[in-house]
Amino acid sequence: MDLPSSQPNSSEPSPLPERFAGLQTIVERESLLLAPYAMRSRDSVGRKHSEPQHPYRGPFQRDRDRILHSAAYRRLSGKTQVFTGAMGDYHRTRLTHTQEVASIARTVSRALRLNEDLTETLALFHDIGHPPFGHAGEDALNECLADDGGFSHNRHALMIAEELETPYQGFRGLNLSDEVLQGQASRADKTGAAQSLLEVQVVDAADSVTYAAHDTDDAVALGILTLDQLTEVLLIRELLERVRQRLAGLNDEMLRKALVHELIDWQVSDVLRQSGALLARAAPRSAQDARQYDFAIGPSPRLTQQKEELGAFLYERVYRHPRVLAVRREAQQRLHAMFTGYLKRPEHLPQKFHERAEQVGLRRSIGEYLAGMTDRFCSREYQRCFSNEPGG
Ligand code: MG
C-alpha cells in the first residue's frame, strides 16, 4: 500500500514524480490512447490531502488500489447481491457482481477510448457501501435511521472512503481523487444539474447490463424461474432465437449459459453502438465539454424499453418470489432487532464505534457498524448478543 506524505498540506501543488528510466509515464500513455473527451489524470482536481505523485502509477490507479486493499471491499465477498448463501452456492455475491461490473465497464471504456483506470476504480467503488442482505438490509437501515437522515448505500460509500477506512496516519479516509468521490456522489444524488463524467456514466450503464444478465442467470440456476417462463419477456425471446439460430440442440443448462452470454454481449454492443454514434456526432473537445451535452452513455431507446420489461418481470417473479421474500423478512427483522439491541446495550459495540458515536451520535454509529457487516458476521453477532432478548 502506498503511504501519503506524513504532513499533508492541500495548498501545496503535488511535486512532479520521479521518472523511472525507460518507463512510459501515465501522461504519455493517456495522450496516446485516450479520446479528447476522456478524463485525463493530469487534469485531476487532486486529493483533499496533497501527496507526491507516484513514479509509475497514475492517480486513478492508486485510487483503485486503495479501494481494493480496503476492508470494506473485502467484506463485499460476504454480502448478498440478491440471493443469500442459504439459497445455494452458484449465484453472485456483492463482490463478484462488482467484478463483473468492473470488467464490463472497462470493456466499454476502452472501446470508447475513455479513461479505463478511472472507470475501473469507480466500478470497484460503486457498491462498497452496501450493507448485509442486499436491498433488504438497506431498507431496514433506512427505516432504523429514518429520523436521522436515513441510510443510502451510495452515500455510505462516501462515508467509508472519507471517514471509516483509516489506513494512513495524519488523516482519516482513503484520500481518493476528487473525480472518484464526485462520481460516487452523483450516484447518491442524481438531481445534480451537471452531467457526470463519461467514465461515471459508463459504470452506471455497466451496472445495469451486469445485473440484468446475472439476475436472470442466478434465478434460473437456483430454480426460481424456468427458461420457459422467461420467454414471456420480448428481449429474452429475441435473444433465445438468436442463440438457437447459431447453436442447435442445446440442453436447458447450456441454453441458459448461452442466453446469459448473449444478454451481456447484446447489451454491451447496443450501448457501444448508441454511445459511440452520439460521441462521434457531438465530438466533445474535453471531458468537461462532454458534461455539457445532454446525452448519456447507455442503451438505445429500443433496448431501454426492452430492459424495462425485463426489469419489471424480474421484480415480480424473482425479487418478490416467496423464497426471496422470506429471507428478506428475516434479514430485516434481524437488523431492526440489532439496531434496537445496540441502542439498549451499546457495550456490545466495538471501541471504534463508541468513538464514532461521539462524532455522529449513537444511532448513526450503530447504523454504520451494521452496514459494514457481512451477512455471516451479522448473523453471528445477532446470535451472540441478542438472540435471547425478548422480541429478538
Ligand atoms: Mg451494483
mmCIF file of C-alpha atoms and ligand atoms in Angstrom:
data_model
loop_
_atom_site.group_PDB
_atom_site.id
_atom_site.type_symbol
_atom_site.label_atom_id
_atom_site.label_comp_id
_atom_site.label_asym_id
_atom_site.label_seq_id
_atom_site.Cartn_x
_atom_site.Cartn_y
_atom_site.Cartn_z
ATOM 1 C CA MET A 1 0.000 0.000 0.000
ATOM 2 C CA ASP A 2 1.273 3.451 -0.831
ATOM 3 C CA LEU A 3 1.567 5.878 2.025
ATOM 4 C CA PRO A 4 0.968 9.566 1.589
ATOM 5 C CA SER A 5 3.412 12.181 2.836
ATOM 6 C CA SER A 6 3.495 12.493 6.591
ATOM 7 C CA GLN A 7 2.404 16.131 6.670
ATOM 8 C CA PRO A 8 -0.296 16.584 4.064
ATOM 9 C CA ASN A 9 -0.955 20.137 3.019
ATOM 10 C CA SER A 10 -3.630 20.684 0.425
ATOM 11 C CA SER A 11 -2.334 24.148 -0.531
ATOM 12 C CA GLU A 12 0.944 22.779 -1.924
ATOM 13 C CA PRO A 13 0.976 21.617 -5.542
ATOM 14 C CA SER A 14 1.978 17.967 -5.980
ATOM 15 C CA PRO A 15 5.658 17.687 -6.816
ATOM 16 C CA LEU A 16 6.484 16.093 -10.171
ATOM 17 C CA PRO A 17 7.035 12.331 -9.962
ATOM 18 C CA GLU A 18 10.453 10.786 -10.075
ATOM 19 C CA ARG A 19 10.958 9.478 -13.623
ATOM 20 C CA PHE A 20 11.953 5.806 -13.982
ATOM 21 C CA ALA A 21 14.287 5.289 -16.954
ATOM 22 C CA GLY A 22 12.645 3.511 -19.888
ATOM 23 C CA LEU A 23 9.105 3.666 -18.472
ATOM 24 C CA GLN A 24 6.177 5.408 -20.094
ATOM 25 C CA THR A 25 4.553 7.996 -17.821
ATOM 26 C CA ILE A 26 0.810 7.987 -17.279
ATOM 27 C CA VAL A 27 0.583 11.340 -19.089
ATOM 28 C CA GLU A 28 2.323 9.873 -22.154
ATOM 29 C CA ARG A 29 0.188 6.750 -22.065
ATOM 30 C CA GLU A 30 -3.066 8.672 -21.793
ATOM 31 C CA SER A 31 -2.136 11.125 -24.562
ATOM 32 C CA LEU A 32 -1.551 8.142 -26.874
ATOM 33 C CA LEU A 33 -4.681 6.180 -26.006
ATOM 34 C CA LEU A 34 -7.487 8.420 -24.825
ATOM 35 C CA ALA A 35 -10.158 10.302 -26.770
ATOM 36 C CA PRO A 36 -10.327 14.095 -26.288
ATOM 37 C CA TYR A 37 -13.456 13.643 -24.131
ATOM 38 C CA ALA A 38 -11.819 11.189 -21.711
ATOM 39 C CA MET A 39 -10.853 12.315 -18.213
ATOM 40 C CA ARG A 40 -7.089 12.696 -18.035
ATOM 41 C CA SER A 41 -5.034 12.068 -14.907
ATOM 42 C CA ARG A 42 -3.126 15.308 -15.368
ATOM 43 C CA ASP A 43 -6.414 17.268 -15.257
ATOM 44 C CA SER A 44 -7.495 15.720 -11.957
ATOM 45 C CA VAL A 45 -8.519 18.223 -9.283
ATOM 46 C CA GLY A 46 -6.424 16.077 -6.939
ATOM 47 C CA ARG A 47 -6.856 14.900 -3.374
ATOM 48 C CA LYS A 48 -8.017 16.634 -0.208
ATOM 49 C CA HIS A 49 -4.600 15.971 1.341
ATOM 50 C CA SER A 50 -1.901 16.569 -1.220
ATOM 51 C CA GLU A 51 0.552 13.741 -1.866
ATOM 52 C CA PRO A 52 3.650 13.355 -4.020
ATOM 53 C CA GLN A 53 2.849 11.766 -7.380
ATOM 54 C CA HIS A 54 3.785 8.129 -7.860
ATOM 55 C CA PRO A 55 6.599 7.325 -10.305
ATOM 56 C CA TYR A 56 4.693 4.714 -12.336
ATOM 57 C CA ARG A 57 1.058 4.632 -11.181
ATOM 58 C CA GLY A 58 -1.417 7.310 -12.152
ATOM 59 C CA PRO A 59 -3.754 8.845 -9.557
ATOM 60 C CA PHE A 60 -6.744 6.698 -10.551
ATOM 61 C CA GLN A 61 -4.662 3.516 -10.426
ATOM 62 C CA ARG A 62 -3.685 4.444 -6.885
ATOM 63 C CA ASP A 63 -7.334 5.074 -6.030
ATOM 64 C CA ARG A 64 -8.191 1.632 -7.396
ATOM 65 C CA ASP A 65 -5.504 0.024 -5.238
ATOM 66 C CA ARG A 66 -6.698 1.858 -2.125
ATOM 67 C CA ILE A 67 -10.231 0.576 -2.691
ATOM 68 C CA LEU A 68 -9.031 -2.939 -3.491
ATOM 69 C CA HIS A 69 -6.983 -3.087 -0.257
ATOM 70 C CA SER A 70 -9.765 -1.686 1.939
ATOM 71 C CA ALA A 71 -11.607 -3.835 4.496
ATOM 72 C CA ALA A 72 -14.949 -2.638 3.120
ATOM 73 C CA TYR A 73 -14.055 -4.008 -0.331
ATOM 74 C CA ARG A 74 -13.027 -7.417 1.036
ATOM 75 C CA ARG A 75 -16.274 -7.640 3.001
ATOM 76 C CA LEU A 76 -18.244 -7.497 -0.266
ATOM 77 C CA SER A 77 -17.357 -11.191 -0.618
ATOM 78 C CA GLY A 78 -19.685 -11.961 2.305
ATOM 79 C CA LYS A 79 -22.548 -9.705 1.270
ATOM 80 C CA THR A 80 -25.720 -10.628 -0.577
ATOM 81 C CA GLN A 81 -26.331 -9.360 -4.098
ATOM 82 C CA VAL A 82 -29.866 -10.734 -4.491
ATOM 83 C CA PHE A 83 -29.688 -14.288 -3.162
ATOM 84 C CA THR A 84 -28.190 -15.201 0.232
ATOM 85 C CA GLY A 85 -25.751 -18.018 0.905
ATOM 86 C CA ALA A 86 -28.628 -20.071 2.358
ATOM 87 C CA MET A 87 -30.065 -20.455 -1.169
ATOM 88 C CA GLY A 88 -27.089 -22.151 -2.818
ATOM 89 C CA ASP A 89 -23.513 -21.532 -3.885
ATOM 90 C CA TYR A 90 -23.814 -20.774 -7.603
ATOM 91 C CA HIS A 91 -25.091 -17.209 -7.525
ATOM 92 C CA ARG A 92 -23.332 -13.837 -7.383
ATOM 93 C CA THR A 93 -22.167 -12.139 -4.225
ATOM 94 C CA ARG A 94 -21.791 -8.372 -3.978
ATOM 95 C CA LEU A 95 -18.086 -8.857 -4.724
ATOM 96 C CA THR A 96 -18.468 -10.959 -7.862
ATOM 97 C CA HIS A 97 -21.176 -8.552 -9.058
ATOM 98 C CA THR A 98 -18.682 -5.715 -8.550
ATOM 99 C CA GLN A 99 -16.006 -7.590 -10.511
ATOM 100 C CA GLU A 100 -18.416 -8.267 -13.367
ATOM 101 C CA VAL A 101 -19.385 -4.582 -13.434
ATOM 102 C CA ALA A 102 -15.703 -3.591 -13.491
ATOM 103 C CA SER A 103 -14.975 -5.993 -16.348
ATOM 104 C CA ILE A 104 -17.869 -4.775 -18.491
ATOM 105 C CA ALA A 105 -17.221 -1.124 -17.636
ATOM 106 C CA ARG A 106 -13.573 -1.490 -18.696
ATOM 107 C CA THR A 107 -14.626 -3.075 -21.981
ATOM 108 C CA VAL A 108 -16.977 -0.169 -22.714
ATOM 109 C CA SER A 109 -14.494 2.423 -21.537
ATOM 110 C CA ARG A 110 -11.645 1.027 -23.648
ATOM 111 C CA ALA A 111 -13.806 0.757 -26.747
ATOM 112 C CA LEU A 112 -14.879 4.410 -26.366
ATOM 113 C CA ARG A 113 -11.261 5.423 -25.572
ATOM 114 C CA LEU A 114 -12.240 6.701 -22.127
ATOM 115 C CA ASN A 115 -10.060 6.535 -19.027
ATOM 116 C CA GLU A 116 -10.084 2.840 -18.163
ATOM 117 C CA ASP A 117 -8.271 3.336 -14.850
ATOM 118 C CA LEU A 118 -10.869 5.819 -13.614
ATOM 119 C CA THR A 119 -13.690 3.612 -14.892
ATOM 120 C CA GLU A 120 -12.338 0.538 -13.106
ATOM 121 C CA THR A 121 -11.885 2.486 -9.878
ATOM 122 C CA LEU A 122 -15.433 3.841 -9.972
ATOM 123 C CA ALA A 123 -16.767 0.342 -10.661
ATOM 124 C CA LEU A 124 -14.879 -1.273 -7.771
ATOM 125 C CA PHE A 125 -16.101 1.557 -5.537
ATOM 126 C CA HIS A 126 -19.738 1.713 -6.645
ATOM 127 C CA ASP A 127 -21.291 -0.841 -4.231
ATOM 128 C CA ILE A 128 -18.755 -0.657 -1.404
ATOM 129 C CA GLY A 129 -21.350 0.956 0.879
ATOM 130 C CA HIS A 130 -23.823 -1.916 0.633
ATOM 131 C CA PRO A 131 -24.990 -3.298 3.982
ATOM 132 C CA PRO A 132 -25.511 -7.038 4.600
ATOM 133 C CA PHE A 133 -28.511 -8.748 2.964
ATOM 134 C CA GLY A 134 -28.713 -6.538 -0.115
ATOM 135 C CA HIS A 135 -31.571 -4.108 -0.573
ATOM 136 C CA ALA A 136 -33.475 -5.759 2.295
ATOM 137 C CA GLY A 137 -30.648 -4.661 4.590
ATOM 138 C CA GLU A 138 -30.543 -1.201 3.063
ATOM 139 C CA ASP A 139 -34.303 -0.721 3.504
ATOM 140 C CA ALA A 140 -34.119 -1.883 7.138
ATOM 141 C CA LEU A 141 -31.276 0.530 7.956
ATOM 142 C CA ASN A 142 -33.115 3.320 6.176
ATOM 143 C CA GLU A 143 -36.125 2.666 8.434
ATOM 144 C CA CYS A 144 -33.969 2.498 11.582
ATOM 145 C CA LEU A 145 -32.354 5.838 10.698
ATOM 146 C CA ALA A 146 -35.499 7.499 9.310
ATOM 147 C CA ASP A 147 -35.314 10.331 11.881
ATOM 148 C CA ASP A 148 -31.556 10.716 11.428
ATOM 149 C CA GLY A 149 -31.284 11.363 7.703
ATOM 150 C CA GLY A 150 -31.963 7.798 6.528
ATOM 151 C CA PHE A 151 -29.466 5.377 5.002
ATOM 152 C CA SER A 152 -28.323 5.012 1.405
ATOM 153 C CA HIS A 153 -25.586 2.611 0.276
ATOM 154 C CA ASN A 154 -24.397 5.199 -2.260
ATOM 155 C CA ARG A 155 -23.912 7.860 0.406
ATOM 156 C CA HIS A 156 -22.415 5.324 2.797
ATOM 157 C CA ALA A 157 -19.693 4.532 0.224
ATOM 158 C CA LEU A 158 -18.503 8.133 0.583
ATOM 159 C CA MET A 159 -18.528 7.833 4.382
ATOM 160 C CA ILE A 160 -16.368 4.719 4.100
ATOM 161 C CA ALA A 161 -13.913 6.438 1.766
ATOM 162 C CA GLU A 162 -13.723 9.685 3.729
ATOM 163 C CA GLU A 163 -14.088 8.607 7.372
ATOM 164 C CA LEU A 164 -14.359 4.923 8.183
ATOM 165 C CA GLU A 165 -11.322 3.441 6.424
ATOM 166 C CA THR A 166 -8.223 4.635 8.217
ATOM 167 C CA PRO A 167 -5.076 3.177 6.621
ATOM 168 C CA TYR A 168 -2.992 6.346 6.988
ATOM 169 C CA GLN A 169 -1.543 8.351 9.820
ATOM 170 C CA GLY A 170 -2.395 12.025 9.913
ATOM 171 C CA PHE A 171 -5.901 11.932 8.454
ATOM 172 C CA ARG A 172 -8.969 9.760 8.145
ATOM 173 C CA GLY A 173 -10.140 8.126 4.944
ATOM 174 C CA LEU A 174 -8.553 6.842 1.736
ATOM 175 C CA ASN A 175 -7.818 10.317 0.340
ATOM 176 C CA LEU A 176 -9.233 9.399 -3.079
ATOM 177 C CA SER A 177 -9.109 11.701 -6.085
ATOM 178 C CA ASP A 178 -11.867 14.265 -6.347
ATOM 179 C CA GLU A 179 -13.226 12.713 -9.587
ATOM 180 C CA VAL A 180 -13.802 9.371 -7.843
ATOM 181 C CA LEU A 181 -15.612 10.983 -4.902
ATOM 182 C CA GLN A 182 -17.658 13.258 -7.175
ATOM 183 C CA GLY A 183 -18.555 10.313 -9.393
ATOM 184 C CA GLN A 184 -19.886 8.360 -6.428
ATOM 185 C CA ALA A 185 -21.629 11.498 -5.083
ATOM 186 C CA SER A 186 -23.518 11.770 -8.373
ATOM 187 C CA ARG A 187 -24.803 8.209 -7.838
ATOM 188 C CA ALA A 188 -26.036 9.242 -4.393
ATOM 189 C CA ASP A 189 -27.736 12.380 -5.685
ATOM 190 C CA LYS A 190 -28.968 12.065 -9.259
ATOM 191 C CA THR A 191 -30.586 15.505 -9.197
ATOM 192 C CA GLY A 192 -27.302 17.350 -9.826
ATOM 193 C CA ALA A 193 -27.570 19.893 -12.655
ATOM 194 C CA ALA A 194 -24.366 18.938 -14.482
ATOM 195 C CA GLN A 195 -23.885 15.600 -16.215
ATOM 196 C CA SER A 196 -21.332 13.252 -14.718
ATOM 197 C CA LEU A 197 -18.026 12.479 -16.392
ATOM 198 C CA LEU A 198 -18.434 9.910 -19.164
ATOM 199 C CA GLU A 199 -16.489 7.358 -17.078
ATOM 200 C CA VAL A 200 -19.121 7.654 -14.323
ATOM 201 C CA GLN A 201 -21.887 7.121 -16.879
ATOM 202 C CA VAL A 202 -20.108 4.017 -18.196
ATOM 203 C CA VAL A 203 -20.211 2.448 -14.732
ATOM 204 C CA ASP A 204 -23.948 3.145 -14.390
ATOM 205 C CA ALA A 205 -24.563 1.539 -17.785
ATOM 206 C CA ALA A 206 -22.305 -1.431 -16.952
ATOM 207 C CA ASP A 207 -24.067 -1.972 -13.613
ATOM 208 C CA SER A 208 -27.389 -2.235 -15.404
ATOM 209 C CA VAL A 209 -26.002 -4.593 -18.092
ATOM 210 C CA THR A 210 -24.478 -6.758 -15.390
ATOM 211 C CA TYR A 211 -27.440 -7.274 -13.106
ATOM 212 C CA ALA A 212 -29.914 -7.767 -15.948
ATOM 213 C CA ALA A 213 -27.741 -10.691 -17.096
ATOM 214 C CA HIS A 214 -26.707 -12.231 -13.797
ATOM 215 C CA ASP A 215 -30.041 -11.945 -12.001
ATOM 216 C CA THR A 216 -31.605 -13.797 -14.935
ATOM 217 C CA ASP A 217 -28.869 -16.434 -14.781
ATOM 218 C CA ASP A 218 -28.985 -16.862 -10.992
ATOM 219 C CA ALA A 219 -32.782 -17.015 -10.890
ATOM 220 C CA VAL A 220 -32.862 -19.868 -13.450
ATOM 221 C CA ALA A 221 -29.883 -21.703 -11.948
ATOM 222 C CA LEU A 222 -31.463 -21.559 -8.459
ATOM 223 C CA GLY A 223 -34.807 -22.812 -9.770
ATOM 224 C CA ILE A 224 -36.697 -19.577 -9.037
ATOM 225 C CA LEU A 225 -37.611 -19.290 -12.731
ATOM 226 C CA THR A 226 -37.636 -21.543 -15.769
ATOM 227 C CA LEU A 227 -36.360 -20.575 -19.207
ATOM 228 C CA ASP A 228 -39.894 -21.136 -20.422
ATOM 229 C CA GLN A 229 -41.289 -18.539 -18.023
ATOM 230 C CA LEU A 230 -38.598 -16.095 -19.128
ATOM 231 C CA THR A 231 -39.843 -16.237 -22.710
ATOM 232 C CA GLU A 232 -42.737 -14.004 -21.600
ATOM 233 C CA VAL A 233 -40.168 -11.214 -21.993
ATOM 234 C CA LEU A 234 -39.632 -9.966 -25.561
ATOM 235 C CA LEU A 235 -35.888 -9.350 -25.150
ATOM 236 C CA ILE A 236 -35.366 -12.916 -23.905
ATOM 237 C CA ARG A 237 -37.436 -14.369 -26.771
ATOM 238 C CA GLU A 238 -35.363 -12.443 -29.308
ATOM 239 C CA LEU A 239 -32.045 -13.446 -27.751
ATOM 240 C CA LEU A 240 -33.031 -17.111 -27.412
ATOM 241 C CA GLU A 241 -33.942 -17.044 -31.089
ATOM 242 C CA ARG A 242 -30.510 -15.665 -31.930
ATOM 243 C CA VAL A 243 -28.870 -18.355 -29.806
ATOM 244 C CA ARG A 244 -30.915 -21.140 -31.435
ATOM 245 C CA GLN A 245 -30.007 -19.885 -34.923
ATOM 246 C CA ARG A 246 -26.340 -20.158 -34.023
ATOM 247 C CA LEU A 247 -26.350 -23.272 -31.854
ATOM 248 C CA ALA A 248 -28.619 -26.253 -32.357
ATOM 249 C CA GLY A 249 -29.576 -28.957 -29.877
ATOM 250 C CA LEU A 250 -28.624 -27.255 -26.609
ATOM 251 C CA ASN A 251 -29.988 -28.716 -23.391
ATOM 252 C CA ASP A 252 -31.571 -26.334 -20.864
ATOM 253 C CA GLU A 253 -28.394 -25.752 -18.902
ATOM 254 C CA MET A 254 -26.335 -24.902 -21.981
ATOM 255 C CA LEU A 255 -29.181 -22.773 -23.299
ATOM 256 C CA ARG A 256 -29.201 -20.750 -20.072
ATOM 257 C CA LYS A 257 -25.439 -20.216 -20.313
ATOM 258 C CA ALA A 258 -25.645 -19.201 -23.954
ATOM 259 C CA LEU A 259 -28.545 -16.851 -23.163
ATOM 260 C CA VAL A 260 -26.579 -15.096 -20.417
ATOM 261 C CA HIS A 261 -23.590 -14.710 -22.724
ATOM 262 C CA GLU A 262 -25.906 -13.267 -25.365
ATOM 263 C CA LEU A 263 -27.592 -10.970 -22.818
ATOM 264 C CA ILE A 264 -24.255 -9.381 -21.940
ATOM 265 C CA ASP A 265 -22.907 -9.200 -25.479
ATOM 266 C CA TRP A 266 -26.145 -7.813 -26.930
ATOM 267 C CA GLN A 267 -26.436 -5.097 -24.290
ATOM 268 C CA VAL A 268 -22.753 -4.075 -24.453
ATOM 269 C CA SER A 269 -22.851 -3.926 -28.256
ATOM 270 C CA ASP A 270 -26.016 -1.824 -28.130
ATOM 271 C CA VAL A 271 -24.503 0.602 -25.588
ATOM 272 C CA LEU A 272 -21.375 0.959 -27.730
ATOM 273 C CA ARG A 273 -23.325 1.460 -30.980
ATOM 274 C CA GLN A 274 -25.595 4.023 -29.357
ATOM 275 C CA SER A 275 -22.980 5.916 -27.333
ATOM 276 C CA GLY A 276 -20.229 5.699 -29.942
ATOM 277 C CA ALA A 277 -22.511 7.327 -32.526
ATOM 278 C CA LEU A 278 -23.590 10.088 -30.110
ATOM 279 C CA LEU A 279 -19.998 10.845 -29.144
ATOM 280 C CA ALA A 280 -18.879 10.884 -32.766
ATOM 281 C CA ARG A 281 -21.650 13.338 -33.627
ATOM 282 C CA ALA A 282 -21.143 15.651 -30.647
ATOM 283 C CA ALA A 283 -17.330 15.323 -30.738
ATOM 284 C CA PRO A 284 -16.790 16.884 -27.289
ATOM 285 C CA ARG A 285 -13.391 18.569 -27.095
ATOM 286 C CA SER A 286 -12.688 17.656 -23.488
ATOM 287 C CA ALA A 287 -14.010 15.712 -20.502
ATOM 288 C CA GLN A 288 -15.599 18.883 -19.155
ATOM 289 C CA ASP A 289 -17.060 19.746 -22.561
ATOM 290 C CA ALA A 290 -18.707 16.290 -22.707
ATOM 291 C CA ARG A 291 -20.584 17.110 -19.498
ATOM 292 C CA GLN A 292 -22.443 19.912 -21.281
ATOM 293 C CA TYR A 293 -24.262 17.550 -23.654
ATOM 294 C CA ASP A 294 -27.499 16.001 -22.531
ATOM 295 C CA PHE A 295 -26.763 12.545 -23.920
ATOM 296 C CA ALA A 296 -25.819 9.746 -21.561
ATOM 297 C CA ILE A 297 -23.800 6.594 -22.116
ATOM 298 C CA GLY A 298 -26.450 3.907 -22.191
ATOM 299 C CA PRO A 299 -28.608 1.633 -24.299
ATOM 300 C CA SER A 300 -30.705 2.624 -27.332
ATOM 301 C CA PRO A 301 -34.341 3.649 -26.751
ATOM 302 C CA ARG A 302 -35.494 0.230 -28.009
ATOM 303 C CA LEU A 303 -33.241 -1.725 -25.655
ATOM 304 C CA THR A 304 -34.090 0.651 -22.786
ATOM 305 C CA GLN A 305 -37.737 -0.232 -23.258
ATOM 306 C CA GLN A 306 -37.000 -3.959 -23.501
ATOM 307 C CA LYS A 307 -34.878 -3.807 -20.351
ATOM 308 C CA GLU A 308 -37.715 -2.095 -18.503
ATOM 309 C CA GLU A 309 -39.914 -5.056 -19.386
ATOM 310 C CA LEU A 310 -37.227 -7.496 -18.198
ATOM 311 C CA GLY A 311 -36.714 -5.463 -15.015
ATOM 312 C CA ALA A 312 -40.444 -5.423 -14.218
ATOM 313 C CA PHE A 313 -40.592 -9.185 -14.852
ATOM 314 C CA LEU A 314 -37.613 -9.869 -12.569
ATOM 315 C CA TYR A 315 -39.096 -7.614 -9.912
ATOM 316 C CA GLU A 316 -42.374 -9.522 -9.826
ATOM 317 C CA ARG A 317 -41.073 -13.028 -10.368
ATOM 318 C CA VAL A 318 -37.653 -13.001 -8.709
ATOM 319 C CA TYR A 319 -37.229 -10.165 -6.216
ATOM 320 C CA ARG A 320 -40.822 -10.781 -4.953
ATOM 321 C CA HIS A 321 -40.519 -14.599 -5.041
ATOM 322 C CA PRO A 322 -41.691 -16.201 -1.749
ATOM 323 C CA ARG A 323 -38.238 -17.733 -1.113
ATOM 324 C CA VAL A 324 -36.544 -14.357 -1.623
ATOM 325 C CA LEU A 325 -39.191 -12.517 0.426
ATOM 326 C CA ALA A 326 -38.834 -14.965 3.331
ATOM 327 C CA VAL A 327 -35.091 -14.316 3.506
ATOM 328 C CA ARG A 328 -35.759 -10.597 3.153
ATOM 329 C CA ARG A 329 -38.195 -10.548 6.088
ATOM 330 C CA GLU A 330 -35.835 -12.471 8.334
ATOM 331 C CA ALA A 331 -32.914 -10.170 7.487
ATOM 332 C CA GLN A 332 -34.973 -7.066 8.131
ATOM 333 C CA GLN A 333 -36.282 -8.326 11.474
ATOM 334 C CA ARG A 334 -32.744 -9.180 12.491
ATOM 335 C CA LEU A 335 -31.335 -5.760 11.569
ATOM 336 C CA HIS A 336 -34.184 -3.956 13.358
ATOM 337 C CA ALA A 337 -33.635 -6.121 16.460
ATOM 338 C CA MET A 338 -29.890 -5.479 16.360
ATOM 339 C CA PHE A 339 -30.333 -1.732 15.919
ATOM 340 C CA THR A 340 -32.632 -1.562 18.966
ATOM 341 C CA GLY A 341 -30.389 -4.036 20.791
ATOM 342 C CA TYR A 342 -27.238 -1.922 20.355
ATOM 343 C CA LEU A 343 -29.172 1.207 21.405
ATOM 344 C CA LYS A 344 -30.108 -0.517 24.677
ATOM 345 C CA ARG A 345 -26.792 -2.296 25.127
ATOM 346 C CA PRO A 346 -24.093 -0.140 23.470
ATOM 347 C CA GLU A 347 -21.473 -2.124 25.403
ATOM 348 C CA HIS A 348 -21.724 -4.688 22.564
ATOM 349 C CA LEU A 349 -20.308 -2.135 20.097
ATOM 350 C CA PRO A 350 -16.575 -2.247 19.317
ATOM 351 C CA GLN A 351 -14.426 0.627 20.617
ATOM 352 C CA LYS A 352 -14.177 2.238 17.169
ATOM 353 C CA PHE A 353 -17.941 2.753 17.068
ATOM 354 C CA HIS A 354 -18.069 4.180 20.608
ATOM 355 C CA GLU A 355 -15.613 6.805 19.373
ATOM 356 C CA ARG A 356 -17.662 7.260 16.227
ATOM 357 C CA ALA A 357 -20.808 7.775 18.349
ATOM 358 C CA GLU A 358 -19.161 10.812 19.949
ATOM 359 C CA GLN A 359 -18.877 12.390 16.472
ATOM 360 C CA VAL A 360 -22.093 11.338 14.762
ATOM 361 C CA GLY A 361 -24.345 10.161 17.600
ATOM 362 C CA LEU A 362 -25.108 6.642 18.774
ATOM 363 C CA ARG A 363 -27.854 5.908 16.259
ATOM 364 C CA ARG A 364 -25.787 6.821 13.199
ATOM 365 C CA SER A 365 -22.791 4.977 14.622
ATOM 366 C CA ILE A 366 -24.851 1.803 15.099
ATOM 367 C CA GLY A 367 -26.119 2.160 11.525
ATOM 368 C CA GLU A 368 -22.549 2.415 10.247
ATOM 369 C CA TYR A 369 -21.459 -0.621 12.269
ATOM 370 C CA LEU A 370 -24.361 -2.713 10.970
ATOM 371 C CA ALA A 371 -23.789 -1.504 7.386
ATOM 372 C CA GLY A 372 -20.184 -2.717 7.488
ATOM 373 C CA MET A 373 -21.073 -6.279 8.472
ATOM 374 C CA THR A 374 -21.041 -9.254 6.149
ATOM 375 C CA ASP A 375 -24.193 -11.413 6.175
ATOM 376 C CA ARG A 376 -22.394 -14.107 8.166
ATOM 377 C CA PHE A 377 -20.903 -11.742 10.755
ATOM 378 C CA CYS A 378 -24.292 -10.066 11.165
ATOM 379 C CA SER A 379 -25.998 -13.400 11.852
ATOM 380 C CA ARG A 380 -23.235 -14.432 14.243
ATOM 381 C CA GLU A 381 -23.362 -11.163 16.211
ATOM 382 C CA TYR A 382 -27.123 -11.394 16.371
ATOM 383 C CA GLN A 383 -26.875 -14.888 17.870
ATOM 384 C CA ARG A 384 -24.096 -13.863 20.239
ATOM 385 C CA CYS A 385 -25.607 -10.632 21.580
ATOM 386 C CA PHE A 386 -29.331 -10.533 21.061
ATOM 387 C CA SER A 387 -30.919 -13.903 20.265
ATOM 388 C CA ASN A 388 -32.095 -14.276 23.894
ATOM 389 C CA GLU A 389 -33.559 -10.777 24.162
ATOM 390 C CA PRO A 390 -37.357 -10.500 24.268
ATOM 391 C CA GLY A 391 -38.515 -9.924 20.714
ATOM 392 C CA GLY A 392 -35.005 -10.839 19.472
HETATM 393 MG MG MG B 1 -24.138 -2.523 -8.480
#
